[in-house]
mmCIF file of C-alpha atoms and ligand atoms in Angstrom:
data_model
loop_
_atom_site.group_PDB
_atom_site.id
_atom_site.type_symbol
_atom_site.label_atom_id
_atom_site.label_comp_id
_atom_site.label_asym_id
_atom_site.label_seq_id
_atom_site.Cartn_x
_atom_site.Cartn_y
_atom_site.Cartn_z
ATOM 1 C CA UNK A 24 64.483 -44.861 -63.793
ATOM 2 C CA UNK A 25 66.724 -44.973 -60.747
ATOM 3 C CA UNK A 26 67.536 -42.478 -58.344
ATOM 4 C CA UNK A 27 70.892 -40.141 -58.814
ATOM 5 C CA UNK A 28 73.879 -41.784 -57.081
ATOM 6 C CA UNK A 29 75.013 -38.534 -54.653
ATOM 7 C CA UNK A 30 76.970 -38.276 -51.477
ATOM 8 C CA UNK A 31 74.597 -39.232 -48.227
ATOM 9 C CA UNK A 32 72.256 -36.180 -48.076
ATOM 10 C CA UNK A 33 70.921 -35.595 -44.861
ATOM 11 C CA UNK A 34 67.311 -33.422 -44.605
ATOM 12 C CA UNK A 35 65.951 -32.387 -41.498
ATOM 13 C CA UNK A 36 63.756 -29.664 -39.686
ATOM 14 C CA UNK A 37 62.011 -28.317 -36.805
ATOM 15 C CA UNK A 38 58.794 -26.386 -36.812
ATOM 16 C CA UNK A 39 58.391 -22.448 -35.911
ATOM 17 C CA UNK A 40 55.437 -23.350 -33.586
ATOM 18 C CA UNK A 41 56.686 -21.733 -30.213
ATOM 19 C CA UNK A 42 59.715 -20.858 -28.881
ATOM 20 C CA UNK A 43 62.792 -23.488 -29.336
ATOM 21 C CA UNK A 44 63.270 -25.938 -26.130
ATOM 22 C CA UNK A 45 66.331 -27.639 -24.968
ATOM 23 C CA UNK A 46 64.301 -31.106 -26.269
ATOM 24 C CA UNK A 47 64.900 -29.141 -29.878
ATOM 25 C CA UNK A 48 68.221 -28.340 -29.391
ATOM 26 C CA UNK A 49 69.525 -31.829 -27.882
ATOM 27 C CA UNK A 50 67.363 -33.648 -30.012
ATOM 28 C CA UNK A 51 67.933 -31.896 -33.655
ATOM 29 C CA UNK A 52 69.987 -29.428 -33.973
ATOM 30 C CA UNK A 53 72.772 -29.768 -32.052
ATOM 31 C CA UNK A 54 73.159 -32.920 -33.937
ATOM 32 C CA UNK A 55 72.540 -31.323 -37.126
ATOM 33 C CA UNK A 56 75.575 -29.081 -36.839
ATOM 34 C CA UNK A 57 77.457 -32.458 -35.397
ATOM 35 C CA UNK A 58 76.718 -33.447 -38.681
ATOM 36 C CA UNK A 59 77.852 -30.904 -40.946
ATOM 37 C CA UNK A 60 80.899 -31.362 -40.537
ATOM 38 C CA UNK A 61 80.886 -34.773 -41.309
ATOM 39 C CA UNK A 62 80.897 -36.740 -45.088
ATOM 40 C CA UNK A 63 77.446 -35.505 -45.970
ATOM 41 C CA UNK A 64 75.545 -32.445 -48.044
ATOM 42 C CA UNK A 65 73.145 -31.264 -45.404
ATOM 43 C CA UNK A 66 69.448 -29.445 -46.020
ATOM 44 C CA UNK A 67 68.085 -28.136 -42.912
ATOM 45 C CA UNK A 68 64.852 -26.241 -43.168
ATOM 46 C CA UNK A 69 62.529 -24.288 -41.000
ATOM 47 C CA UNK A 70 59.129 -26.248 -41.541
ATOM 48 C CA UNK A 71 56.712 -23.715 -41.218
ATOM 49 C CA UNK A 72 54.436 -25.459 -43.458
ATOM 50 C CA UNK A 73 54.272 -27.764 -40.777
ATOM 51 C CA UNK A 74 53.573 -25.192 -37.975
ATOM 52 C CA UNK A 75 50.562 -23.842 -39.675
ATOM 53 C CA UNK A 76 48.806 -27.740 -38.721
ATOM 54 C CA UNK A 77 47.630 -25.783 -35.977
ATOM 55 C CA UNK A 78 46.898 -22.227 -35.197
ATOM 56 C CA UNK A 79 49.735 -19.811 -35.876
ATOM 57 C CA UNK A 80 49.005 -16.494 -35.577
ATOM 58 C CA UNK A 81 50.100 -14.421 -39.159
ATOM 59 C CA UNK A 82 51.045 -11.416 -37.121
ATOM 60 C CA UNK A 83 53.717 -14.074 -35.518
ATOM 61 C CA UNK A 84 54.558 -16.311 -37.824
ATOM 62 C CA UNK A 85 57.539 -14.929 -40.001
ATOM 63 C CA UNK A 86 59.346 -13.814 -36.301
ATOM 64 C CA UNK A 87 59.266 -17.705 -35.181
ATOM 65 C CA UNK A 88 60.190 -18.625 -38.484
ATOM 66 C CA UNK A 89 63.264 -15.818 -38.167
ATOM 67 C CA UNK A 90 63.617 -17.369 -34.826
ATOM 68 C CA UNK A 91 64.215 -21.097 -35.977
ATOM 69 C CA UNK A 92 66.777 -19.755 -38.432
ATOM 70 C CA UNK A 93 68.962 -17.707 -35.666
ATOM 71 C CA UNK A 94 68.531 -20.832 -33.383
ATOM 72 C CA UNK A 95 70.019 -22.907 -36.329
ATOM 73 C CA UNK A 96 72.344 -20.274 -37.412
ATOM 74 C CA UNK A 97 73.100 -19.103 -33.543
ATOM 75 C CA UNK A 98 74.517 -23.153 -32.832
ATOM 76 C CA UNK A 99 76.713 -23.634 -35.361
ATOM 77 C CA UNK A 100 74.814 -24.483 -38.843
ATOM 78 C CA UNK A 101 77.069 -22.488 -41.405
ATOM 79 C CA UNK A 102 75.421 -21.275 -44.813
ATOM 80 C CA UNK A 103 78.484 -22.241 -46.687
ATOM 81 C CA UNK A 104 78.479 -25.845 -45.284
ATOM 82 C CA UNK A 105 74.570 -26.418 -45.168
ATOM 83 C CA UNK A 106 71.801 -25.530 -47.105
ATOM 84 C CA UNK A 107 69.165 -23.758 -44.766
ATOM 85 C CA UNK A 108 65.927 -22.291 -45.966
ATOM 86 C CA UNK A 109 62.290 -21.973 -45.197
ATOM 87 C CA UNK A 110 59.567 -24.497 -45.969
ATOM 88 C CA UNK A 111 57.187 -22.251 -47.406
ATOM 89 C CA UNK A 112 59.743 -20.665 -49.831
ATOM 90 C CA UNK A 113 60.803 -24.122 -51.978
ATOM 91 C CA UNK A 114 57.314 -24.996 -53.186
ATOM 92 C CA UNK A 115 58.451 -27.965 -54.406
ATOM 93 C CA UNK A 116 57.442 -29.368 -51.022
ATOM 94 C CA UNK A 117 54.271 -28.841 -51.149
ATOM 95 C CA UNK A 118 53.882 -30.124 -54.652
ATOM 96 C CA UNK A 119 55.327 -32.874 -53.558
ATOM 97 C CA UNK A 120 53.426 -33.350 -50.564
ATOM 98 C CA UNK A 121 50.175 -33.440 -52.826
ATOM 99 C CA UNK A 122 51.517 -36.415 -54.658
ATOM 100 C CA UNK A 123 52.384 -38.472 -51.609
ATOM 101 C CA UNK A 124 48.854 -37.936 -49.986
ATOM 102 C CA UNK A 125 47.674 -39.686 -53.121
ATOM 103 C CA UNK A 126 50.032 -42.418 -52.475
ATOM 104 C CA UNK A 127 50.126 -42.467 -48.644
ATOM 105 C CA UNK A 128 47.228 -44.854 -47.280
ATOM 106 C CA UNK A 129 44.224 -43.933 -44.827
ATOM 107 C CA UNK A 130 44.961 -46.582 -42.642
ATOM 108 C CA UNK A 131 49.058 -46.121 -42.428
ATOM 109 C CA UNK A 132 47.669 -42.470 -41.060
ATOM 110 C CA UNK A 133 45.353 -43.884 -38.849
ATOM 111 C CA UNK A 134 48.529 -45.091 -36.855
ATOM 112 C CA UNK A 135 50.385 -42.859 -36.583
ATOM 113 C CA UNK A 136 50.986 -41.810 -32.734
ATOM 114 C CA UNK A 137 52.321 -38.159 -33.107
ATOM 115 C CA UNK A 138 48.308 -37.396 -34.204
ATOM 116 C CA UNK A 139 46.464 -39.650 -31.829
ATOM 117 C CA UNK A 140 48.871 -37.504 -28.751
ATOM 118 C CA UNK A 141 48.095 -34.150 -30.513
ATOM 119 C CA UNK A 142 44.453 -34.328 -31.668
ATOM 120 C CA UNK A 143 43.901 -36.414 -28.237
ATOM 121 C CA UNK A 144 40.021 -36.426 -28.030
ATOM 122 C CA UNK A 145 39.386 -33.447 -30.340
ATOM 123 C CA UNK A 146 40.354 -35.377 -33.567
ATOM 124 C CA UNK A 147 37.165 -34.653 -35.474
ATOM 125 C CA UNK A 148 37.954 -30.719 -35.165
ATOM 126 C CA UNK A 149 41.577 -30.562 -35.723
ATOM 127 C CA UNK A 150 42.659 -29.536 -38.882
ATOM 128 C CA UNK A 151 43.152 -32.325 -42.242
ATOM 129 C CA UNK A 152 46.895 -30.884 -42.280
ATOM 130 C CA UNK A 153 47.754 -31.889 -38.788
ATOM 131 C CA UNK A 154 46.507 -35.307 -40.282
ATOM 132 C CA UNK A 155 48.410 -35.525 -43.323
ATOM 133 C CA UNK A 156 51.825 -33.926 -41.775
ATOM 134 C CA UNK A 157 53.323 -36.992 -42.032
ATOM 135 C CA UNK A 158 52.937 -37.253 -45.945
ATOM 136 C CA UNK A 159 54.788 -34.040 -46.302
ATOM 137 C CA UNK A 160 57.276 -34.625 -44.280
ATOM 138 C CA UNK A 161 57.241 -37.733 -46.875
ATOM 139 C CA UNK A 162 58.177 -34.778 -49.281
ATOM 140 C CA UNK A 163 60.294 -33.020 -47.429
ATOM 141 C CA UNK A 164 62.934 -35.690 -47.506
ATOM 142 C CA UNK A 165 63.152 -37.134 -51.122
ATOM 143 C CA UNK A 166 62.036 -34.517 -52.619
ATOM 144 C CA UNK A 167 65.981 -33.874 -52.116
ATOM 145 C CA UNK A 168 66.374 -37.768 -52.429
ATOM 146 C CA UNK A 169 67.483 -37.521 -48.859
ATOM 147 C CA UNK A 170 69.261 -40.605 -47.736
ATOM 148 C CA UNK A 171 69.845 -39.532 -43.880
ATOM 149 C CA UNK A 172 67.266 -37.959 -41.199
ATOM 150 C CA UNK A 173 68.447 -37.118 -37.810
ATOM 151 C CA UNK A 174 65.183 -36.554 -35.600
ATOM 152 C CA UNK A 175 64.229 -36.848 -31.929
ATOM 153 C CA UNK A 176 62.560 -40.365 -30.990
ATOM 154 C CA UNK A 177 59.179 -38.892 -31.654
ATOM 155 C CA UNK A 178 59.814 -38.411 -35.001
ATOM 156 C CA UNK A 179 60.538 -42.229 -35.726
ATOM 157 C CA UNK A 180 57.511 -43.486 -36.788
ATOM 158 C CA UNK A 181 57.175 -40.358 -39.585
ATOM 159 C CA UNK A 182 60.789 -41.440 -40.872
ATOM 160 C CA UNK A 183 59.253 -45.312 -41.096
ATOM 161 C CA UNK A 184 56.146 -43.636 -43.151
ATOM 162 C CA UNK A 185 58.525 -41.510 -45.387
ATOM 163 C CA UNK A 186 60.406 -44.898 -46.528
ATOM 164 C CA UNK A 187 56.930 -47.010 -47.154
ATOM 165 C CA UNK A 188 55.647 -44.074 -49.254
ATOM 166 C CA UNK A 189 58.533 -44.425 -51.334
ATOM 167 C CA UNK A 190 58.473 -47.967 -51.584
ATOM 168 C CA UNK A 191 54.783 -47.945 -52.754
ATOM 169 C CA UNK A 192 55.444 -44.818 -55.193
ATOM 170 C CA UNK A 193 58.570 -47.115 -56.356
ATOM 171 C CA UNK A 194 56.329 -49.715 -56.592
ATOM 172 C CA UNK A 195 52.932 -48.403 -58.185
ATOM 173 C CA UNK A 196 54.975 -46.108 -60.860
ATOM 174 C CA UNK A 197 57.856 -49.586 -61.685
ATOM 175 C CA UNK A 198 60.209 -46.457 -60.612
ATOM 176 C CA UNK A 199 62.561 -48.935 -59.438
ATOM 177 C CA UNK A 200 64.522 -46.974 -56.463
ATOM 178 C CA UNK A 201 63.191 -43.422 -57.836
ATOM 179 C CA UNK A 202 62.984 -42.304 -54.142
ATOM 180 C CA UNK A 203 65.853 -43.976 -51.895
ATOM 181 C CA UNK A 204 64.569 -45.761 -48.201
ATOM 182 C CA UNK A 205 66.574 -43.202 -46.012
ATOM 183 C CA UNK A 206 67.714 -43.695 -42.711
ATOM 184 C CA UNK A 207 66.332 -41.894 -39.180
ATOM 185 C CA UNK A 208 69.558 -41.394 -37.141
ATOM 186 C CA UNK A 209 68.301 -40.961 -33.809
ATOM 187 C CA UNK A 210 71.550 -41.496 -31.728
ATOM 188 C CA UNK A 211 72.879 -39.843 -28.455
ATOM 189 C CA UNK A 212 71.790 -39.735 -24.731
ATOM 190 C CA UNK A 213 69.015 -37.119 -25.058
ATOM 191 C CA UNK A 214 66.549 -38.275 -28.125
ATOM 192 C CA UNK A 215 63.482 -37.530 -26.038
ATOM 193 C CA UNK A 216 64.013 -34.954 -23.461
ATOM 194 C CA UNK A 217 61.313 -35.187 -21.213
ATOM 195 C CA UNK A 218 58.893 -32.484 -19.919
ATOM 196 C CA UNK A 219 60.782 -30.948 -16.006
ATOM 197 C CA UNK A 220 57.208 -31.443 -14.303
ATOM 198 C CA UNK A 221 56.236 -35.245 -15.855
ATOM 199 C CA UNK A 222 59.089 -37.333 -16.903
ATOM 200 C CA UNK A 223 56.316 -39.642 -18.957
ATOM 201 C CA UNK A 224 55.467 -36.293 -21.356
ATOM 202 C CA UNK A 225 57.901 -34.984 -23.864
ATOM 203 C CA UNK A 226 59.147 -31.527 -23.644
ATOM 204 C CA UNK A 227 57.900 -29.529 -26.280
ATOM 205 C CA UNK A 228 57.670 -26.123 -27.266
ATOM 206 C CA UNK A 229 53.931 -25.359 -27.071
ATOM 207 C CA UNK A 230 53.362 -27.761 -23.474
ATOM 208 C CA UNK A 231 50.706 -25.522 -21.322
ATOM 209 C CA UNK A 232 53.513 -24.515 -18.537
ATOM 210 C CA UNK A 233 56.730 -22.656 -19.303
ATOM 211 C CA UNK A 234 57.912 -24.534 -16.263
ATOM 212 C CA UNK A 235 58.053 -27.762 -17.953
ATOM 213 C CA UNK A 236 60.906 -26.944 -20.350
ATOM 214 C CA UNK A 237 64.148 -24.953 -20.771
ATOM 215 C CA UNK A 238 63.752 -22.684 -23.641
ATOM 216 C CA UNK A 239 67.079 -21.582 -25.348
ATOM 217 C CA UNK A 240 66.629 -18.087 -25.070
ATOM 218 C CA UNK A 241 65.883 -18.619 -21.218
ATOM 219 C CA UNK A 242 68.477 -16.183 -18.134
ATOM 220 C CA UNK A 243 70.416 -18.003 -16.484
ATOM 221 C CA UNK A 244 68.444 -17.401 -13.221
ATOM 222 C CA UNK A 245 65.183 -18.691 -15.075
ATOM 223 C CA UNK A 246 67.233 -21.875 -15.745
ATOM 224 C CA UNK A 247 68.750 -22.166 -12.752
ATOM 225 C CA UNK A 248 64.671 -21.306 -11.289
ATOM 226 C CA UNK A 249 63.423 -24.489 -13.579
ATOM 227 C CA UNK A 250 66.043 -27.062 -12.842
ATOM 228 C CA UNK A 251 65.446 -26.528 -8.692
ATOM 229 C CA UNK A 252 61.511 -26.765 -9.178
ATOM 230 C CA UNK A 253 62.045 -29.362 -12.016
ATOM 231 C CA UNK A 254 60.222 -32.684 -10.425
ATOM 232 C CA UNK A 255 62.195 -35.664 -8.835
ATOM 233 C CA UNK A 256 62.154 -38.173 -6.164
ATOM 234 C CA UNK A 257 63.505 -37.937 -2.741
ATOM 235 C CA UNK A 258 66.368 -40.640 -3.565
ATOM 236 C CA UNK A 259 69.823 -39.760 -4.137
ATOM 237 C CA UNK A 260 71.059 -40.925 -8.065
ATOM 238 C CA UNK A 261 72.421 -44.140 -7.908
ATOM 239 C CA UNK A 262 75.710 -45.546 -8.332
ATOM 240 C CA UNK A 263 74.776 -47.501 -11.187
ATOM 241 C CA UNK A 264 72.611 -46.804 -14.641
ATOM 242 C CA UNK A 265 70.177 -49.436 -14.023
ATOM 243 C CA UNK A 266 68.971 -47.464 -10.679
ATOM 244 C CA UNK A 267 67.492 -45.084 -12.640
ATOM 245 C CA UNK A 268 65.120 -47.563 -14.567
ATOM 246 C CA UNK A 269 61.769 -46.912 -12.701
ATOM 247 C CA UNK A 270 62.625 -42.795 -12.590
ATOM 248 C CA UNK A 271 62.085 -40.904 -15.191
ATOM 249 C CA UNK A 272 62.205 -37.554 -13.983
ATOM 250 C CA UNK A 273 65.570 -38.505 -12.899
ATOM 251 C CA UNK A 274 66.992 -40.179 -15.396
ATOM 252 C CA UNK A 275 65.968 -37.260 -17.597
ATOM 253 C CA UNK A 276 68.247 -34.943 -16.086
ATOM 254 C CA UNK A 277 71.140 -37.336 -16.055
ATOM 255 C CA UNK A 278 70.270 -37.677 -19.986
ATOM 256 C CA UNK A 279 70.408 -34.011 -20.368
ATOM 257 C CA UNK A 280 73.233 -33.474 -18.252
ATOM 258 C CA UNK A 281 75.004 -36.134 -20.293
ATOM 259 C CA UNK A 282 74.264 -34.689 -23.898
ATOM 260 C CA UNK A 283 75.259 -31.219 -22.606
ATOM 261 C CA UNK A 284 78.428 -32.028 -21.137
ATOM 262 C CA UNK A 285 79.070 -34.916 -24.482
ATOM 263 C CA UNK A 286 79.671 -37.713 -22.402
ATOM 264 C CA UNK A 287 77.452 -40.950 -21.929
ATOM 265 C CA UNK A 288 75.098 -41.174 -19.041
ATOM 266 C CA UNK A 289 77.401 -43.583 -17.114
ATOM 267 C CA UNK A 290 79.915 -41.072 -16.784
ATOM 268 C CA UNK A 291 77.808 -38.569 -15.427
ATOM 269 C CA UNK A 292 76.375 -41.407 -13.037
ATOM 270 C CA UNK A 293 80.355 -42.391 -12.712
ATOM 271 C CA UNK A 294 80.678 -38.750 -11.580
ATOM 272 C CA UNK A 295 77.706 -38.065 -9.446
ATOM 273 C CA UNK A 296 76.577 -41.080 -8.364
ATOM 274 C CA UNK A 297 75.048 -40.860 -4.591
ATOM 275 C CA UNK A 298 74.595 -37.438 -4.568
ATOM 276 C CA UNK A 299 71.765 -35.410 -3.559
ATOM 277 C CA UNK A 300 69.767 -33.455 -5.641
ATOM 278 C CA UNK A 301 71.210 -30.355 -3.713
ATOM 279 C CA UNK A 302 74.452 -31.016 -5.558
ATOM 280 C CA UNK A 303 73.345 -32.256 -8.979
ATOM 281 C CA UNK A 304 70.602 -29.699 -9.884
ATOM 282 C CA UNK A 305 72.573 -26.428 -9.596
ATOM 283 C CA UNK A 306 75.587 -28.456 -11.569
ATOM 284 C CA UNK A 307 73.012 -29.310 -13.711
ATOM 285 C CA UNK A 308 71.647 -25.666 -14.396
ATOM 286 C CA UNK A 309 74.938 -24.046 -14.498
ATOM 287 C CA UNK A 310 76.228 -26.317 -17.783
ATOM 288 C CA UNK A 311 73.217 -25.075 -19.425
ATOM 289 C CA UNK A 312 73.679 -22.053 -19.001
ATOM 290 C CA UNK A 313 77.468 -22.337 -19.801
ATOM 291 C CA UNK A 314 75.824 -24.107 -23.159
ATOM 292 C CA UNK A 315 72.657 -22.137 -23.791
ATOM 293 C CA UNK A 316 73.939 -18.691 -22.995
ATOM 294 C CA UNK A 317 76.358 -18.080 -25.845
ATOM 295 C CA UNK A 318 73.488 -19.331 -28.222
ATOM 296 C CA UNK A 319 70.695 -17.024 -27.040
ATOM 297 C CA UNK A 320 72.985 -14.150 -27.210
ATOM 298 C CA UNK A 321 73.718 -14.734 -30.676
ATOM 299 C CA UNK A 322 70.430 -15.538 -31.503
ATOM 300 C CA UNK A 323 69.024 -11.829 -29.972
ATOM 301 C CA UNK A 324 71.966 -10.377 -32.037
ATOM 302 C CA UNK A 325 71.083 -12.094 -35.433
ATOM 303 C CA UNK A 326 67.203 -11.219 -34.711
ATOM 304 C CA UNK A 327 68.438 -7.630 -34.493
ATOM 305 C CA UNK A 328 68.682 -7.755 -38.597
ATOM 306 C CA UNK A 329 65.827 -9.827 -39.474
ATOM 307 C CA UNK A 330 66.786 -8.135 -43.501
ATOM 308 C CA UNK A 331 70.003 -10.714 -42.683
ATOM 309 C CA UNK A 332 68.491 -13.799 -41.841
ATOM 310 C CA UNK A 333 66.125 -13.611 -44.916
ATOM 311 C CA UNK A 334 68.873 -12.812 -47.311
ATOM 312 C CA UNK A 335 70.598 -16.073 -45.925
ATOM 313 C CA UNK A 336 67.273 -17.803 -46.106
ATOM 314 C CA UNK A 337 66.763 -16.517 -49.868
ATOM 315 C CA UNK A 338 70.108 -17.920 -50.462
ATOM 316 C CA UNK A 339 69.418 -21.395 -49.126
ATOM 317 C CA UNK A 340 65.897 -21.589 -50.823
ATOM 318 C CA UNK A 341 67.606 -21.242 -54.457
ATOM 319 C CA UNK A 342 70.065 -23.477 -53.539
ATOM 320 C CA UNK A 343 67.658 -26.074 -52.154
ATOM 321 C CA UNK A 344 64.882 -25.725 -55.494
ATOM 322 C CA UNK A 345 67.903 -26.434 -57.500
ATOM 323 C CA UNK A 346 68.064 -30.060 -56.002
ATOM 324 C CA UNK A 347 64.289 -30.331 -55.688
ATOM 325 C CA UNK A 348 62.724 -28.834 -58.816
ATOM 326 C CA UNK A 349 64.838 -31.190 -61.516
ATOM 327 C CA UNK A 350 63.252 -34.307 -59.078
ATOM 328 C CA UNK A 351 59.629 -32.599 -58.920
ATOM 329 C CA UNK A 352 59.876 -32.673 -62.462
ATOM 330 C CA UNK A 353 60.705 -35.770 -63.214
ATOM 331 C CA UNK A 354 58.032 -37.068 -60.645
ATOM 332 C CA UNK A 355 55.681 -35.409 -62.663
ATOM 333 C CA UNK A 356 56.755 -37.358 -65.360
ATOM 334 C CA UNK A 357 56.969 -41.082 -64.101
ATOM 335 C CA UNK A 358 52.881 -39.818 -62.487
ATOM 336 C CA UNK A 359 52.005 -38.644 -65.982
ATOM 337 C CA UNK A 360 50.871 -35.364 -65.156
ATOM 338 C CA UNK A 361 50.846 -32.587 -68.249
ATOM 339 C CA UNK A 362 52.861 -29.673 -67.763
ATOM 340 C CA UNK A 363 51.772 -27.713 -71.193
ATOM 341 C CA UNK A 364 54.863 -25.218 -71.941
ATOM 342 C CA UNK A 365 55.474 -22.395 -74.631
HETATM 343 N N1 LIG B 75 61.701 -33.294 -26.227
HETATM 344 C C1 LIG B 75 62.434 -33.590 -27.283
HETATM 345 N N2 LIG B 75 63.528 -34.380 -27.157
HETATM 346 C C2 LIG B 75 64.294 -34.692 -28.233
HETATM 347 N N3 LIG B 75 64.040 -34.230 -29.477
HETATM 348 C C3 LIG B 75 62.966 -33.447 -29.645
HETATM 349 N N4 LIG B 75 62.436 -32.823 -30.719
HETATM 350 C C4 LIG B 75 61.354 -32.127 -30.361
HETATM 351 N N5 LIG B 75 61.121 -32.247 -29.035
HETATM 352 C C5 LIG B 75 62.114 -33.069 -28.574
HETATM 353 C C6 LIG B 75 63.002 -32.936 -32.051
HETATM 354 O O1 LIG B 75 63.121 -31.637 -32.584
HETATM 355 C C7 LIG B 75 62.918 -31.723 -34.004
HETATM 356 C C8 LIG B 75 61.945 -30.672 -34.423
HETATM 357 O O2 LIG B 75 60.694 -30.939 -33.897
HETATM 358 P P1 LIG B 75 59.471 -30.085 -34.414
HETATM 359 O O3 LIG B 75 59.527 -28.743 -33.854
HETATM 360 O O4 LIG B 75 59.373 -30.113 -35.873
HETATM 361 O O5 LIG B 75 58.261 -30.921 -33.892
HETATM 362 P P2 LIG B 75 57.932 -31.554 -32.521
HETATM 363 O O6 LIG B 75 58.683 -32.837 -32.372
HETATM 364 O O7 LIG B 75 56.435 -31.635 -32.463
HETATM 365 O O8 LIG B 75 58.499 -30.502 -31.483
HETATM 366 P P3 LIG B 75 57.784 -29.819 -30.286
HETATM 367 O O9 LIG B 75 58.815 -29.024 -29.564
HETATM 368 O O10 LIG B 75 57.059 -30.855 -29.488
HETATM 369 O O11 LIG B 75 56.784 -28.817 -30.992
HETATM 370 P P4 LIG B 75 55.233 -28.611 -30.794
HETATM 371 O O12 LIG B 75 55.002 -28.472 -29.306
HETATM 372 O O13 LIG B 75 54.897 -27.370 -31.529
HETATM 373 O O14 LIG B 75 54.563 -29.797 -31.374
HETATM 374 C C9 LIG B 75 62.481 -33.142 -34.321
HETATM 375 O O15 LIG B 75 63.586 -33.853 -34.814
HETATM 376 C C10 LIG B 75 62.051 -33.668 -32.991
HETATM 377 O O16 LIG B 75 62.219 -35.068 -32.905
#
């Protein structure tokens, strides 16, 4: 059996575990809507499957997952060009998942760096989910036979995973290229956006201090309050890349400054090179806020009809179980598993 011959699919998603940072946006979805318009079919969902790995509160949970969706929906994914949809709602995922964490291996878990950072010394009491993410992300992708999977750097190593698991399912089942070894795209200046207070921590959505990251639904004085404070060195930035080698904090903010603005970081350098901090910082803050501002105005307009963004959502989930049921089901098949119908 061998896998459907379709134009490059591209699958990705982000998680409704917190607010959405600027890591989120620069990272994913900006480049998802890049995307879009480009030769592929593109599935975006909001994982909240995923979210759940750690404590969500219910009385929360649906408004974050509402959120994700305006953030998508807010920058530029189009329901008529993408498929977008929630996790939870195309159970195929799940089903899917199950099968992969009786493929996936102990060991391949066991090094996988995303846990080790977020279980940190507490792995024994974190939850068997926040373990086996990685296998459903597995499903997330082919169970759409994904070929394409643009993800911030930290995702890498789950994109690596997602191909061995099909390569042993492949493998085990003589499913010769059943599920197809797809491809992380992790391109641009700003793949890992790093926290504002320590350049060697990621920014992330649920980091202790809401000074460590833009969110996109931040004021412009808020932004313009967390790119002053944001930590740096007393140097000015240098005239040349390579100067900013040994500091992080600093070339963070060139990064940023450079995916914002769509140029590479040698331009921005080109531009600003041997300037003070004074100068660069409120440039810095005022393009995001010339980029973010738009977005989280949207987004609080779309959240004022939540009844909207689920009857999009409903719309992409049917869409998305028509690709993914027909390939649950004939998974089932090549695992042997009885399906007893009337
Ligand atoms: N700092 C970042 N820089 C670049 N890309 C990033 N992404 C996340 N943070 C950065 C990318 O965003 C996508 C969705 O990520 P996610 O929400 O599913 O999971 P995450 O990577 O764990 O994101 P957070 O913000 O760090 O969430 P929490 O704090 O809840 O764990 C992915 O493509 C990711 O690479």
């Amino acid at each position: 059996m061998t896998a459907a011959t379709h134009t490059p699919r591209v699958l990705s998603g982000i998680k409704p575990s917190g607010g959405l940072t600027l890591g989120n946006y620069l990272g994913a979805i900006k480049r998802f809507v890049d995307m879009q318009g480009q030769d592929y079919e593109t599935i975006y969902c909001v994982a909240d499957l995923h979210a759940i790995t750690v404590w969500q509160d219910p009385a929360e949970l649906k408004n974050a997952t509402r959120e994700v969706a305006a953030g998508f929906l807010a920058s530029g994914i189009d329901p008529t060009k993408s498929i977008l949809f929630n996790q939870a709602s195309v159970p195929q995922h799940a089903e899917l998942g199950w099968i992969f964490n009786c493929v996936a291996r102990v060991g391949w878990m066991n090094r996988m760096t995303q846990f080790k950072d977020k279980a940190g010394k507490n792995s024994e009491a974190v939850s068997l989910g926040l373990y086996a993410y990685p296998a459903l992300m597995a499903a997330d992708i082919l169970i759409y036979h994904a070929t394409h999977v643009p993800v911030g750097e930290d995702q890498k190593q789950h994109v690596e995973l997602t191909r061995d698991i099909a390569t042993k399912f492949n493998n085990d089942f003589k499913a010769e290229n059943f599920f197809p070894l797809c491809e992380p795209i992790i391109e641009g200046p700003a793949t890992r956006v790093m926290n504002l207070r320590d350049g060697s921590k990621k920014m992330s959505k649920s980091g202790e201090s809401d000074m460590e990251r833009i969110n996109m639904t931040d004021d412009a004085d808020t932004i313009a309050k967390k790119f002053k404070k944001a930590k740096t060195d007393p140097e000015p930035l240098p005239e040349s890349l390579d100067g900013l080698k040994e500091r992080p904090e600093a070339r963070n903010l060139v990064n940023i400054y450079a995916a914002l603005s769509e140029q590479s970081s040698e331009a921005v350098i080109g531009e600003f090179g041997g300037e003070g901090w004074g100068k660069f910082k409120p440039a810095l803050a005022e393009l995001a806020v010339e980029k973010l501002a738009p977005i989280s105005a949207e987004m609080k307009r779309l959240m004022d009809d939540p009844a909207e963004i689920d009857r999009l959502l409903l719309n992409g989930s049917e869409a998305a179980q028509a690709i993914a049921e027909p390939i649950l089901q004939q998974t089932y098949d090549i695992v042997g598993l009885l399906r007893p119908r009337r």
